PDB file of C-alpha atoms in Angstrom:
ATOM      1  CA  MET A   1       0.000   0.000   0.000  1.00  0.00           C
ATOM      2  CA  THR A   2       1.332   3.437  -0.790  1.00  0.00           C
ATOM      3  CA  ARG A   3       0.778   6.874   0.583  1.00  0.00           C
ATOM      4  CA  SER A   4       0.419   8.516  -2.833  1.00  0.00           C
ATOM      5  CA  HIS A   5      -3.066   9.793  -1.849  1.00  0.00           C
ATOM      6  CA  THR A   6      -1.573  11.934   0.905  1.00  0.00           C
ATOM      7  CA  ALA A   7       1.196  13.292  -1.291  1.00  0.00           C
ATOM      8  CA  ARG A   8      -1.205  14.116  -4.105  1.00  0.00           C
ATOM      9  CA  ARG A   9      -3.587  16.003  -1.837  1.00  0.00           C
ATOM     10  CA  LEU A  10      -0.913  18.206  -0.343  1.00  0.00           C
ATOM     11  CA  THR A  11       0.163  20.691  -2.961  1.00  0.00           C
ATOM     12  CA  ALA A  12       3.788  21.701  -2.713  1.00  0.00           C
ATOM     13  CA  THR A  13       5.576  24.851  -3.821  1.00  0.00           C
ATOM     14  CA  VAL A  14       9.197  25.949  -3.703  1.00  0.00           C
ATOM     15  CA  ALA A  15      10.679  25.609  -0.222  1.00  0.00           C
ATOM     16  CA  VAL A  16      12.688  28.547   1.066  1.00  0.00           C
ATOM     17  CA  SER A  17      13.989  29.752   4.403  1.00  0.00           C
ATOM     18  CA  LEU A  18      11.217  29.368   6.977  1.00  0.00           C
ATOM     19  CA  LEU A  19      11.957  31.757   9.827  1.00  0.00           C
ATOM     20  CA  PRO A  20      11.415  35.098   8.101  1.00  0.00           C
ATOM     21  CA  LEU A  21       8.203  33.814   6.571  1.00  0.00           C
ATOM     22  CA  LEU A  22       6.719  32.610   9.837  1.00  0.00           C
ATOM     23  CA  ALA A  23       6.724  36.171  11.056  1.00  0.00           C
ATOM     24  CA  ALA A  24       4.609  37.113   8.062  1.00  0.00           C
ATOM     25  CA  CYS A  25       1.898  34.663   9.191  1.00  0.00           C
ATOM     26  CA  GLY A  26       1.162  36.634  12.345  1.00  0.00           C
ATOM     27  CA  ASN A  27       2.243  36.213  15.949  1.00  0.00           C
ATOM     28  CA  ASP A  28       1.003  33.770  18.553  1.00  0.00           C
ATOM     29  CA  ALA A  29       2.284  33.431  22.071  1.00  0.00           C
ATOM     30  CA  GLY A  30       2.904  29.713  21.674  1.00  0.00           C
ATOM     31  CA  THR A  31       4.446  29.354  18.222  1.00  0.00           C
ATOM     32  CA  GLY A  32       5.026  32.781  16.747  1.00  0.00           C
ATOM     33  CA  VAL A  33       2.469  32.155  13.995  1.00  0.00           C
ATOM     34  CA  GLU A  34      -1.281  32.279  13.674  1.00  0.00           C
ATOM     35  CA  SER A  35      -3.358  29.681  11.849  1.00  0.00           C
ATOM     36  CA  HIS A  36      -5.829  30.787   9.171  1.00  0.00           C
ATOM     37  CA  SER A  37      -9.134  29.023   8.664  1.00  0.00           C
ATOM     38  CA  SER A  38     -10.553  28.150   5.252  1.00  0.00           C
ATOM     39  CA  ASP A  39     -13.146  30.934   5.501  1.00  0.00           C
ATOM     40  CA  GLY A  40     -10.432  33.550   5.643  1.00  0.00           C
ATOM     41  CA  GLY A  41     -10.678  34.117   9.396  1.00  0.00           C
ATOM     42  CA  THR A  42      -8.338  32.902  12.081  1.00  0.00           C
ATOM     43  CA  THR A  43      -8.644  29.926  14.367  1.00  0.00           C
ATOM     44  CA  ALA A  44      -6.526  28.202  16.960  1.00  0.00           C
ATOM     45  CA  ALA A  45      -3.852  26.164  15.193  1.00  0.00           C
ATOM     46  CA  GLY A  46      -4.753  22.511  14.913  1.00  0.00           C
ATOM     47  CA  SER A  47      -8.447  23.102  15.637  1.00  0.00           C
ATOM     48  CA  SER A  48      -9.330  20.408  13.074  1.00  0.00           C
ATOM     49  CA  GLY A  49      -8.777  17.708  15.707  1.00  0.00           C
ATOM     50  CA  GLN A  50      -7.895  14.059  15.206  1.00  0.00           C
ATOM     51  CA  LEU A  51      -9.458  11.168  13.338  1.00  0.00           C
ATOM     52  CA  ASP A  52     -11.003   8.264  15.217  1.00  0.00           C
ATOM     53  CA  VAL A  53      -9.346   5.051  14.071  1.00  0.00           C
ATOM     54  CA  PRO A  54     -11.963   2.423  13.110  1.00  0.00           C
ATOM     55  CA  ALA A  55     -11.817  -0.583  15.403  1.00  0.00           C
ATOM     56  CA  ASP A  56     -12.226  -2.979  12.477  1.00  0.00           C
ATOM     57  CA  ALA A  57      -9.475  -1.427  10.324  1.00  0.00           C
ATOM     58  CA  ASN A  58      -6.580  -3.700   9.441  1.00  0.00           C
ATOM     59  CA  ALA A  59      -3.048  -2.889  10.592  1.00  0.00           C
ATOM     60  CA  ASP A  60      -2.087  -1.059   7.414  1.00  0.00           C
ATOM     61  CA  LEU A  61      -5.201   1.109   7.379  1.00  0.00           C
ATOM     62  CA  LYS A  62      -4.780   1.960  11.072  1.00  0.00           C
ATOM     63  CA  LYS A  63      -1.291   3.241  10.315  1.00  0.00           C
ATOM     64  CA  LYS A  64      -2.682   5.481   7.604  1.00  0.00           C
ATOM     65  CA  TYR A  65      -5.066   7.010  10.145  1.00  0.00           C
ATOM     66  CA  LEU A  66      -2.261   7.442  12.657  1.00  0.00           C
ATOM     67  CA  LEU A  67      -0.098   9.054   9.974  1.00  0.00           C
ATOM     68  CA  GLU A  68      -2.760  11.673   9.212  1.00  0.00           C
ATOM     69  CA  ASN A  69      -3.197  12.411  12.919  1.00  0.00           C
ATOM     70  CA  ALA A  70       0.550  12.713  13.429  1.00  0.00           C
ATOM     71  CA  ILE A  71       0.864  15.168  10.537  1.00  0.00           C
ATOM     72  CA  ALA A  72      -1.935  17.282  12.018  1.00  0.00           C
ATOM     73  CA  ALA A  73      -0.304  17.291  15.460  1.00  0.00           C
ATOM     74  CA  CYS A  74       3.045  18.313  14.009  1.00  0.00           C
ATOM     75  CA  MET A  75       1.515  21.095  11.917  1.00  0.00           C
ATOM     76  CA  LYS A  76      -0.322  22.376  14.972  1.00  0.00           C
ATOM     77  CA  LYS A  77       2.968  22.705  16.832  1.00  0.00           C
ATOM     78  CA  GLN A  78       4.272  24.790  13.949  1.00  0.00           C
ATOM     79  CA  GLY A  79       1.215  27.065  13.996  1.00  0.00           C
ATOM     80  CA  PHE A  80      -0.612  25.746  10.956  1.00  0.00           C
ATOM     81  CA  THR A  81      -3.950  24.027  10.519  1.00  0.00           C
ATOM     82  CA  TYR A  82      -3.915  20.635   8.874  1.00  0.00           C
ATOM     83  CA  THR A  83      -7.143  18.654   8.728  1.00  0.00           C
ATOM     84  CA  PRO A  84      -6.462  14.896   8.853  1.00  0.00           C
ATOM     85  CA  VAL A  85      -7.925  13.297   5.747  1.00  0.00           C
ATOM     86  CA  VAL A  86      -9.783  10.026   6.188  1.00  0.00           C
ATOM     87  CA  PRO A  87      -7.726   7.359   4.374  1.00  0.00           C
ATOM     88  CA  GLU A  88      -9.513   5.303   1.771  1.00  0.00           C
ATOM     89  CA  ASP A  89     -10.065   1.695   2.747  1.00  0.00           C
ATOM     90  CA  PRO A  90      -8.618  -0.349  -0.155  1.00  0.00           C
ATOM     91  CA  ALA A  91     -11.556  -2.723   0.192  1.00  0.00           C
ATOM     92  CA  ASP A  92     -13.921   0.107  -0.800  1.00  0.00           C
ATOM     93  CA  SER A  93     -12.221   0.549  -4.153  1.00  0.00           C
ATOM     94  CA  TRP A  94     -13.000  -3.068  -5.014  1.00  0.00           C
ATOM     95  CA  ALA A  95     -16.671  -2.972  -3.958  1.00  0.00           C
ATOM     96  CA  THR A  96     -18.014  -2.146  -7.431  1.00  0.00           C
ATOM     97  CA  ASN A  97     -15.130  -3.893  -9.140  1.00  0.00           C
ATOM     98  CA  GLY A  98     -16.018  -7.426  -8.176  1.00  0.00           C
ATOM     99  CA  ALA A  99     -15.817  -7.718  -4.404  1.00  0.00           C
ATOM    100  CA  ASP A 100     -19.511  -6.985  -3.888  1.00  0.00           C
ATOM    101  CA  TYR A 101     -21.423  -8.872  -6.568  1.00  0.00           C
ATOM    102  CA  ALA A 102     -24.668  -6.921  -6.198  1.00  0.00           C
ATOM    103  CA  LEU A 103     -22.970  -3.513  -6.320  1.00  0.00           C
ATOM    104  CA  THR A 104     -20.773  -4.549  -9.227  1.00  0.00           C
ATOM    105  CA  MET A 105     -23.804  -5.790 -11.158  1.00  0.00           C
ATOM    106  CA  LYS A 106     -25.631  -2.501 -10.526  1.00  0.00           C
ATOM    107  CA  TYR A 107     -22.610  -0.559 -11.770  1.00  0.00           C
ATOM    108  CA  ARG A 108     -22.014  -2.693 -14.855  1.00  0.00           C
ATOM    109  CA  GLN A 109     -25.677  -2.727 -15.881  1.00  0.00           C
ATOM    110  CA  LYS A 110     -25.392   1.008 -16.507  1.00  0.00           C
ATOM    111  CA  TYR A 111     -21.700   1.689 -17.115  1.00  0.00           C
ATOM    112  CA  GLY A 112     -20.206  -1.606 -18.296  1.00  0.00           C
ATOM    113  CA  PHE A 113     -16.473  -1.506 -17.687  1.00  0.00           C
ATOM    114  CA  GLY A 114     -16.653   2.289 -17.600  1.00  0.00           C
ATOM    115  CA  ILE A 115     -14.813   2.717 -20.892  1.00  0.00           C
ATOM    116  CA  TYR A 116     -17.496   4.735 -22.698  1.00  0.00           C
ATOM    117  CA  ALA A 117     -19.721   5.716 -19.790  1.00  0.00           C
ATOM    118  CA  GLY A 118     -17.972   9.037 -19.207  1.00  0.00           C
ATOM    119  CA  ILE A 119     -18.876  10.156 -22.721  1.00  0.00           C
ATOM    120  CA  VAL A 120     -22.481   9.014 -22.527  1.00  0.00           C
ATOM    121  CA  TYR A 121     -22.921  10.362 -18.992  1.00  0.00           C
ATOM    122  CA  PRO A 122     -20.531  13.345 -18.894  1.00  0.00           C
ATOM    123  CA  HIS A 123     -21.951  14.793 -15.665  1.00  0.00           C
ATOM    124  CA  ASP A 124     -22.183  11.499 -13.781  1.00  0.00           C
ATOM    125  CA  THR A 125     -19.165  11.188 -11.462  1.00  0.00           C
ATOM    126  CA  ALA A 126     -19.910   7.494 -10.891  1.00  0.00           C
ATOM    127  CA  ALA A 127     -19.278   6.809 -14.579  1.00  0.00           C
ATOM    128  CA  SER A 128     -15.546   6.960 -13.990  1.00  0.00           C
ATOM    129  CA  GLY A 129     -15.642   4.016 -11.601  1.00  0.00           C
ATOM    130  CA  ARG A 130     -13.796   6.021  -8.949  1.00  0.00           C
ATOM    131  CA  THR A 131     -14.888   5.813  -5.337  1.00  0.00           C
ATOM    132  CA  ALA A 132     -16.311   8.833  -3.531  1.00  0.00           C
ATOM    133  CA  ALA A 133     -13.038   9.203  -1.651  1.00  0.00           C
ATOM    134  CA  GLN A 134     -11.072   9.209  -4.903  1.00  0.00           C
ATOM    135  CA  GLN A 135     -13.424  11.750  -6.447  1.00  0.00           C
ATOM    136  CA  ASP A 136     -12.966  14.037  -3.449  1.00  0.00           C
ATOM    137  CA  SER A 137      -9.202  13.493  -3.148  1.00  0.00           C
ATOM    138  CA  ASP A 138      -8.397  16.936  -4.552  1.00  0.00           C
ATOM    139  CA  ARG A 139     -11.183  18.754  -2.679  1.00  0.00           C
ATOM    140  CA  THR A 140     -10.027  18.437   0.917  1.00  0.00           C
ATOM    141  CA  PRO A 141     -10.274  21.096   3.644  1.00  0.00           C
ATOM    142  CA  ASN A 142      -6.506  21.453   3.365  1.00  0.00           C
ATOM    143  CA  ALA A 143      -6.717  22.598  -0.244  1.00  0.00           C
ATOM    144  CA  ASP A 144      -9.325  25.177   0.758  1.00  0.00           C
ATOM    145  CA  TYR A 145      -7.177  26.281   3.691  1.00  0.00           C
ATOM    146  CA  VAL A 146      -4.020  26.675   1.601  1.00  0.00           C
ATOM    147  CA  ASN A 147      -5.960  28.782  -0.900  1.00  0.00           C
ATOM    148  CA  THR A 148      -6.613  31.361   1.845  1.00  0.00           C
ATOM    149  CA  LEU A 149      -2.906  31.877   2.525  1.00  0.00           C
ATOM    150  CA  THR A 150      -0.691  34.516   1.006  1.00  0.00           C
ATOM    151  CA  PRO A 151       2.154  33.344  -1.268  1.00  0.00           C
ATOM    152  CA  GLU A 152       4.615  33.785   1.606  1.00  0.00           C
ATOM    153  CA  GLN A 153       2.397  31.829   3.978  1.00  0.00           C
ATOM    154  CA  LYS A 154       1.950  29.071   1.415  1.00  0.00           C
ATOM    155  CA  THR A 155       5.704  28.765   1.082  1.00  0.00           C
ATOM    156  CA  ALA A 156       6.060  28.546   4.849  1.00  0.00           C
ATOM    157  CA  TYR A 157       3.243  26.012   5.042  1.00  0.00           C
ATOM    158  CA  ASP A 158       4.820  23.794   2.390  1.00  0.00           C
ATOM    159  CA  LYS A 159       8.200  24.029   4.092  1.00  0.00           C
ATOM    160  CA  VAL A 160       6.721  22.884   7.401  1.00  0.00           C
ATOM    161  CA  LEU A 161       4.589  20.197   5.778  1.00  0.00           C
ATOM    162  CA  GLY A 162       7.529  18.742   3.866  1.00  0.00           C
ATOM    163  CA  GLY A 163       7.431  16.236   1.054  1.00  0.00           C
ATOM    164  CA  PRO A 164       8.687  12.922  -0.311  1.00  0.00           C
ATOM    165  CA  PRO A 165      12.388  12.057  -0.548  1.00  0.00           C
ATOM    166  CA  ASP A 166      14.245  13.421  -3.550  1.00  0.00           C
ATOM    167  CA  PRO A 167      16.150  10.508  -5.168  1.00  0.00           C
ATOM    168  CA  LYS A 168      18.294  12.951  -7.173  1.00  0.00           C
ATOM    169  CA  ALA A 169      19.567  14.430  -3.933  1.00  0.00           C
ATOM    170  CA  GLY A 170      20.142  11.004  -2.432  1.00  0.00           C
ATOM    171  CA  ALA A 171      17.404  11.574   0.157  1.00  0.00           C
ATOM    172  CA  LYS A 172      15.699   8.518   1.643  1.00  0.00           C
ATOM    173  CA  THR A 173      13.176  10.010   4.029  1.00  0.00           C
ATOM    174  CA  TRP A 174      10.268  12.424   3.845  1.00  0.00           C
ATOM    175  CA  THR A 175      10.879  15.943   5.078  1.00  0.00           C
ATOM    176  CA  GLY A 176       8.981  18.263   7.412  1.00  0.00           C
ATOM    177  CA  CYS A 177       5.936  17.124   9.348  1.00  0.00           C
ATOM    178  CA  GLN A 178       5.309  14.359   6.855  1.00  0.00           C
ATOM    179  CA  GLY A 179       8.766  13.022   7.622  1.00  0.00           C
ATOM    180  CA  GLU A 180       8.277  13.338  11.370  1.00  0.00           C
ATOM    181  CA  ALA A 181       4.909  11.597  11.170  1.00  0.00           C
ATOM    182  CA  ASP A 182       6.268   8.889   8.882  1.00  0.00           C
ATOM    183  CA  LYS A 183       9.025   8.037  11.347  1.00  0.00           C
ATOM    184  CA  LYS A 184       6.634   8.101  14.300  1.00  0.00           C
ATOM    185  CA  VAL A 185       4.177   5.703  12.670  1.00  0.00           C
ATOM    186  CA  TYR A 186       6.407   3.472  10.549  1.00  0.00           C
ATOM    187  CA  GLY A 187       9.650   3.550  12.491  1.00  0.00           C
ATOM    188  CA  SER A 188      13.183   3.976  11.197  1.00  0.00           C
ATOM    189  CA  ALA A 189      12.777   1.986   7.970  1.00  0.00           C
ATOM    190  CA  SER A 190      12.902   4.302   4.956  1.00  0.00           C
ATOM    191  CA  PRO A 191      10.030   4.454   2.435  1.00  0.00           C
ATOM    192  CA  GLN A 192      12.263   2.674  -0.076  1.00  0.00           C
ATOM    193  CA  GLU A 193      12.957  -0.136   2.378  1.00  0.00           C
ATOM    194  CA  ARG A 194       9.269  -0.482   3.159  1.00  0.00           C
ATOM    195  CA  SER A 195       8.459  -0.457  -0.547  1.00  0.00           C
ATOM    196  CA  THR A 196      10.868  -3.327  -1.113  1.00  0.00           C
ATOM    197  CA  THR A 197       9.328  -5.240   1.762  1.00  0.00           C
ATOM    198  CA  THR A 198       5.835  -4.596   0.432  1.00  0.00           C
ATOM    199  CA  ALA A 199       6.804  -5.724  -3.071  1.00  0.00           C
ATOM    200  CA  GLY A 200       8.135  -8.955  -1.639  1.00  0.00           C
ATOM    201  CA  GLN A 201       4.958  -9.483   0.361  1.00  0.00           C
ATOM    202  CA  ASN A 202       2.816  -8.727  -2.695  1.00  0.00           C
ATOM    203  CA  GLN A 203       4.698 -11.361  -4.655  1.00  0.00           C
ATOM    204  CA  ALA A 204       4.295 -13.900  -1.869  1.00  0.00           C
ATOM    205  CA  ASN A 205       0.577 -13.142  -1.619  1.00  0.00           C
ATOM    206  CA  ALA A 206       0.173 -13.524  -5.390  1.00  0.00           C
ATOM    207  CA  GLN A 207       1.958 -16.859  -5.337  1.00  0.00           C
ATOM    208  CA  ALA A 208      -0.305 -18.060  -2.544  1.00  0.00           C
ATOM    209  CA  LEU A 209      -3.449 -17.023  -4.435  1.00  0.00           C
ATOM    210  CA  ASN A 210      -2.266 -18.579  -7.684  1.00  0.00           C
ATOM    211  CA  GLY A 211      -1.382 -21.783  -5.861  1.00  0.00           C
ATOM    212  CA  ASP A 212      -4.680 -22.097  -4.018  1.00  0.00           C
ATOM    213  CA  PRO A 213      -6.306 -25.334  -5.335  1.00  0.00           C
ATOM    214  CA  ASN A 214      -9.856 -24.066  -4.868  1.00  0.00           C
ATOM    215  CA  LEU A 215      -9.173 -20.778  -6.642  1.00  0.00           C
ATOM    216  CA  VAL A 216      -7.355 -22.577  -9.459  1.00  0.00           C
ATOM    217  CA  ALA A 217     -10.356 -24.858 -10.010  1.00  0.00           C
ATOM    218  CA  LEU A 218     -12.826 -21.971  -9.908  1.00  0.00           C
ATOM    219  CA  ALA A 219     -10.665 -19.956 -12.330  1.00  0.00           C
ATOM    220  CA  GLN A 220     -10.771 -22.875 -14.774  1.00  0.00           C
ATOM    221  CA  SER A 221     -14.579 -22.973 -14.542  1.00  0.00           C
ATOM    222  CA  TYR A 222     -14.666 -19.197 -15.007  1.00  0.00           C
ATOM    223  CA  ALA A 223     -12.537 -19.544 -18.140  1.00  0.00           C
ATOM    224  CA  SER A 224     -14.720 -22.319 -19.540  1.00  0.00           C
ATOM    225  CA  CYS A 225     -17.809 -20.160 -19.090  1.00  0.00           C
ATOM    226  CA  LEU A 226     -16.153 -17.241 -20.873  1.00  0.00           C
ATOM    227  CA  ARG A 227     -15.182 -19.439 -23.818  1.00  0.00           C
ATOM    228  CA  LYS A 228     -18.786 -20.643 -24.136  1.00  0.00           C
ATOM    229  CA  GLU A 229     -19.795 -16.960 -24.240  1.00  0.00           C
ATOM    230  CA  GLY A 230     -17.369 -16.396 -27.099  1.00  0.00           C
ATOM    231  CA  VAL A 231     -14.888 -14.442 -24.979  1.00  0.00           C
ATOM    232  CA  SER A 232     -11.166 -14.968 -25.557  1.00  0.00           C
ATOM    233  CA  VAL A 233      -9.252 -16.315 -22.545  1.00  0.00           C
ATOM    234  CA  THR A 234      -5.594 -15.370 -22.271  1.00  0.00           C
ATOM    235  CA  THR A 235      -4.933 -16.424 -18.667  1.00  0.00           C
ATOM    236  CA  THR A 236      -6.446 -18.687 -16.046  1.00  0.00           C
ATOM    237  CA  GLN A 237      -4.302 -17.489 -13.155  1.00  0.00           C
ATOM    238  CA  PRO A 238      -6.471 -16.454 -10.193  1.00  0.00           C
ATOM    239  CA  THR A 239      -4.684 -13.105  -9.917  1.00  0.00           C
ATOM    240  CA  GLY A 240      -5.135 -12.362 -13.606  1.00  0.00           C
ATOM    241  CA  ILE A 241      -8.407 -13.744 -14.856  1.00  0.00           C
ATOM    242  CA  GLY A 242     -10.669 -11.304 -13.012  1.00  0.00           C
ATOM    243  CA  ASP A 243      -9.234  -8.288 -14.845  1.00  0.00           C
ATOM    244  CA  MET A 244      -8.561 -10.089 -18.109  1.00  0.00           C
ATOM    245  CA  VAL A 245     -11.777  -9.284 -19.989  1.00  0.00           C
ATOM    246  CA  ARG A 246     -11.784  -5.645 -18.888  1.00  0.00           C
ATOM    247  CA  LEU A 247      -8.162  -5.157 -19.943  1.00  0.00           C
ATOM    248  CA  GLN A 248      -8.871  -6.756 -23.314  1.00  0.00           C
ATOM    249  CA  ALA A 249     -11.809  -4.392 -23.777  1.00  0.00           C
ATOM    250  CA  LEU A 250      -9.623  -1.422 -22.908  1.00  0.00           C
ATOM    251  CA  ALA A 251      -6.954  -2.539 -25.361  1.00  0.00           C
ATOM    252  CA  SER A 252      -9.478  -2.660 -28.216  1.00  0.00           C
ATOM    253  CA  THR A 253     -11.052   0.752 -27.685  1.00  0.00           C
ATOM    254  CA  PRO A 254     -11.131   3.065 -30.711  1.00  0.00           C
ATOM    255  CA  PRO A 255      -9.378   6.466 -30.741  1.00  0.00           C
ATOM    256  CA  GLY A 256     -11.257   9.078 -28.750  1.00  0.00           C
ATOM    257  CA  ALA A 257     -12.853   6.614 -26.350  1.00  0.00           C
ATOM    258  CA  GLY A 258     -10.989   8.157 -23.459  1.00  0.00           C
ATOM    259  CA  GLY A 259     -12.561  11.557 -23.929  1.00  0.00           C
ATOM    260  CA  PRO A 260     -11.197  14.855 -25.273  1.00  0.00           C
ATOM    261  CA  VAL A 261      -7.902  14.551 -23.402  1.00  0.00           C
ATOM    262  CA  ALA A 262      -7.048  11.159 -24.887  1.00  0.00           C
ATOM    263  CA  VAL A 263      -3.816  10.946 -26.866  1.00  0.00           C
ATOM    264  CA  ASP A 264      -2.479   8.469 -29.376  1.00  0.00           C
ATOM    265  CA  ALA A 265       0.818   6.567 -29.222  1.00  0.00           C
ATOM    266  CA  GLU A 266       2.680   9.609 -30.544  1.00  0.00           C
ATOM    267  CA  GLY A 267       1.215  11.858 -27.874  1.00  0.00           C
ATOM    268  CA  ASP A 268      -1.107  13.730 -30.231  1.00  0.00           C
ATOM    269  CA  SER A 269      -4.522  14.750 -28.946  1.00  0.00           C
ATOM    270  CA  GLN A 270      -7.444  12.661 -30.125  1.00  0.00           C
ATOM    271  CA  LYS A 271     -10.926  13.992 -30.797  1.00  0.00           C
ATOM    272  CA  SER A 272     -13.389  12.494 -28.352  1.00  0.00           C
ATOM    273  CA  LEU A 273     -16.136  10.230 -29.568  1.00  0.00           C
ATOM    274  CA  SER A 274     -19.532  11.883 -29.589  1.00  0.00           C
ATOM    275  CA  LYS A 275     -22.289  10.667 -27.307  1.00  0.00           C
ATOM    276  CA  GLU A 276     -24.059   9.213 -30.327  1.00  0.00           C
ATOM    277  CA  GLU A 277     -20.912   7.326 -31.354  1.00  0.00           C
ATOM    278  CA  ALA A 278     -20.226   6.105 -27.833  1.00  0.00           C
ATOM    279  CA  LEU A 279     -23.748   4.916 -27.005  1.00  0.00           C
ATOM    280  CA  PRO A 280     -23.751   1.691 -29.111  1.00  0.00           C
ATOM    281  CA  LEU A 281     -20.226   0.959 -27.898  1.00  0.00           C
ATOM    282  CA  LEU A 282     -21.411   1.348 -24.312  1.00  0.00           C
ATOM    283  CA  THR A 283     -24.228  -1.109 -24.986  1.00  0.00           C
ATOM    284  CA  LYS A 284     -21.719  -3.705 -26.191  1.00  0.00           C
ATOM    285  CA  ASP A 285     -19.435  -2.909 -23.260  1.00  0.00           C
ATOM    286  CA  ILE A 286     -22.296  -3.520 -20.829  1.00  0.00           C
ATOM    287  CA  GLU A 287     -23.108  -6.869 -22.457  1.00  0.00           C
ATOM    288  CA  LEU A 288     -19.476  -7.982 -22.262  1.00  0.00           C
ATOM    289  CA  ALA A 289     -19.047  -6.757 -18.692  1.00  0.00           C
ATOM    290  CA  MET A 290     -22.174  -8.617 -17.579  1.00  0.00           C
ATOM    291  CA  ARG A 291     -21.102 -11.869 -19.246  1.00  0.00           C
ATOM    292  CA  ASP A 292     -17.757 -11.566 -17.507  1.00  0.00           C
ATOM    293  CA  LEU A 293     -19.354 -10.829 -14.138  1.00  0.00           C
ATOM    294  CA  LYS A 294     -21.805 -13.747 -14.296  1.00  0.00           C
ATOM    295  CA  CYS A 295     -19.149 -16.221 -15.438  1.00  0.00           C
ATOM    296  CA  GLY A 296     -16.894 -15.170 -12.571  1.00  0.00           C
ATOM    297  CA  LYS A 297     -19.502 -15.054  -9.806  1.00  0.00           C
ATOM    298  CA  GLU A 298     -18.362 -18.161  -7.907  1.00  0.00           C
ATOM    299  CA  PHE A 299     -14.700 -17.354  -8.489  1.00  0.00           C
ATOM    300  CA  ARG A 300     -14.969 -13.829  -7.129  1.00  0.00           C
ATOM    301  CA  ALA A 301     -16.976 -14.979  -4.104  1.00  0.00           C
ATOM    302  CA  ALA A 302     -14.058 -17.221  -3.146  1.00  0.00           C
ATOM    303  CA  TYR A 303     -11.240 -14.976  -4.345  1.00  0.00           C
ATOM    304  CA  PHE A 304     -11.959 -11.620  -2.745  1.00  0.00           C
ATOM    305  CA  PRO A 305     -12.080 -12.686   0.920  1.00  0.00           C
ATOM    306  CA  LYS A 306      -8.601 -14.152   0.468  1.00  0.00           C
ATOM    307  CA  PHE A 307      -7.313 -11.287  -1.656  1.00  0.00           C
ATOM    308  CA  LEU A 308      -8.496  -8.560   0.712  1.00  0.00           C
ATOM    309  CA  LYS A 309      -6.908 -10.379   3.635  1.00  0.00           C
ATOM    310  CA  ALA A 310      -3.560 -10.671   1.859  1.00  0.00           C
ATOM    311  CA  PRO A 311      -3.664  -8.354  -1.199  1.00  0.00           C
ATOM    312  CA  THR A 312      -1.277  -8.113  -4.087  1.00  0.00           C
ATOM    313  CA  SER A 313      -0.347  -4.853  -5.798  1.00  0.00           C
ATOM    314  CA  GLY A 314      -2.539  -5.551  -8.824  1.00  0.00           C
ATOM    315  CA  GLY A 315      -5.462  -7.535  -7.555  1.00  0.00           C
ATOM    316  CA  GLY A 316      -6.657  -9.067 -10.762  1.00  0.00           C
ATOM    317  CA  ALA A 317     -10.261  -9.830  -9.868  1.00  0.00           C
ATOM    318  CA  GLY A 318     -12.179  -6.798 -11.055  1.00  0.00           C
TER     319      GLY A 318
END
């Protein structure tokens, strides 16, 4: 699991000397700075509070909550407001991608694999297949708060907040409050070391899933059903078959299926398909997605409980 969500949400600007800029933020008896609320007024630094860690969260998710709380506490000490952002539970992102059969069916009956849905339903945020948390990832209270700061205050804020290690500079740890929080929650191991450990665990988890006799048998039945439906089968591995049909559909999409920002192999912009052009393609996409879902019903019911308990980096059962 990565912390890219946190890094993406926290916009960074050029870091410069902090001390002279802190004075520009106002004076406070405790820290020498004054926190600014998102409505343009002033509040006590750190007034956003702390997140309650769900009792049923797994160890990795609990650490993500603790990380957000630690960042907020550190920022408060430095005189800035940081609102801890509720981490997304990885299980939620799979709910309409196979883990919950009923929800996935409801999604696919309208959007298929989501390849053309964004064109047909341009104002429907669910058409993208992103979770609510992912859709709101760039609209956090912190973004609103930072927008109320002056350029000098923003620079000071970003300096205190810190950022990821810079490989070019040979850095191995996060800086600022993110670095302090990272060390407090994850210990002395660097992000690179943890990434290596995670990659090894992902590989071990994938091997276990692909070697599970029950999953192997169910994947074979899944593949047989797909073949009867006229769908090409390129893998029967448990970690690959669930995403296979969707990835094949994505690979065969015509130019412009990705919307107006789509580009071709040379990087040139492609004209988006019109709604009228995309509608029949969406109908076919829905039919294919439903055949895939029904063929894989028993497989997914057995696969996801094991996958979510010991996930791999890819997943493969959408």
